[in-house]
Amino acid sequence: PGGQGHLTLHLPAGWHRQPAWLNAFTATHDPPAHPA
């Protein structure tokens, strides 16, 4: 196997329609929209 194995995560069924985990992931990587 060799291709896009840089993001091999065990995502639950319906992850493509539940970007809740993605929001939490990007929230920790992206700076706040309104810094205090």
mmCIF file of C-alpha atoms in Angstrom:
data_model
loop_
_atom_site.group_PDB
_atom_site.id
_atom_site.type_symbol
_atom_site.label_atom_id
_atom_site.label_comp_id
_atom_site.label_asym_id
_atom_site.label_seq_id
_atom_site.Cartn_x
_atom_site.Cartn_y
_atom_site.Cartn_z
ATOM 1 C CA PRO A 1 0.000 0.000 0.000
ATOM 2 C CA GLY A 2 1.283 3.418 -0.889
ATOM 3 C CA GLY A 3 -0.637 6.589 -1.616
ATOM 4 C CA GLN A 4 -2.511 8.841 0.716
ATOM 5 C CA GLY A 5 -1.555 7.123 3.941
ATOM 6 C CA HIS A 6 -0.601 10.330 5.677
ATOM 7 C CA LEU A 7 -4.050 10.625 7.178
ATOM 8 C CA THR A 8 -5.003 7.060 8.043
ATOM 9 C CA LEU A 9 -7.607 7.586 10.740
ATOM 10 C CA HIS A 10 -10.267 5.237 12.000
ATOM 11 C CA LEU A 11 -13.261 7.452 11.445
ATOM 12 C CA PRO A 12 -16.776 6.367 12.426
ATOM 13 C CA ALA A 13 -19.488 5.714 9.875
ATOM 14 C CA GLY A 14 -20.920 8.916 8.497
ATOM 15 C CA TRP A 15 -17.800 10.985 9.132
ATOM 16 C CA HIS A 16 -18.184 12.562 5.717
ATOM 17 C CA ARG A 17 -21.520 14.003 6.743
ATOM 18 C CA GLN A 18 -20.534 14.824 10.306
ATOM 19 C CA PRO A 19 -17.650 17.344 10.110
ATOM 20 C CA ALA A 20 -17.918 17.882 13.862
ATOM 21 C CA TRP A 21 -14.569 16.183 14.413
ATOM 22 C CA LEU A 22 -13.131 18.267 11.601
ATOM 23 C CA ASN A 23 -14.324 21.475 13.219
ATOM 24 C CA ALA A 24 -12.682 20.489 16.483
ATOM 25 C CA PHE A 25 -9.522 19.536 14.611
ATOM 26 C CA THR A 26 -9.295 22.807 12.710
ATOM 27 C CA ALA A 27 -10.193 24.759 15.842
ATOM 28 C CA THR A 28 -7.006 23.538 17.494
ATOM 29 C CA HIS A 29 -4.895 24.254 14.421
ATOM 30 C CA ASP A 30 -6.402 27.555 13.366
ATOM 31 C CA PRO A 31 -6.119 30.740 15.435
ATOM 32 C CA PRO A 32 -9.285 32.256 16.944
ATOM 33 C CA ALA A 33 -11.266 34.549 14.671
ATOM 34 C CA HIS A 34 -11.524 37.122 17.451
ATOM 35 C CA PRO A 35 -8.387 37.142 19.624
ATOM 36 C CA ALA A 36 -8.897 38.531 23.106
#
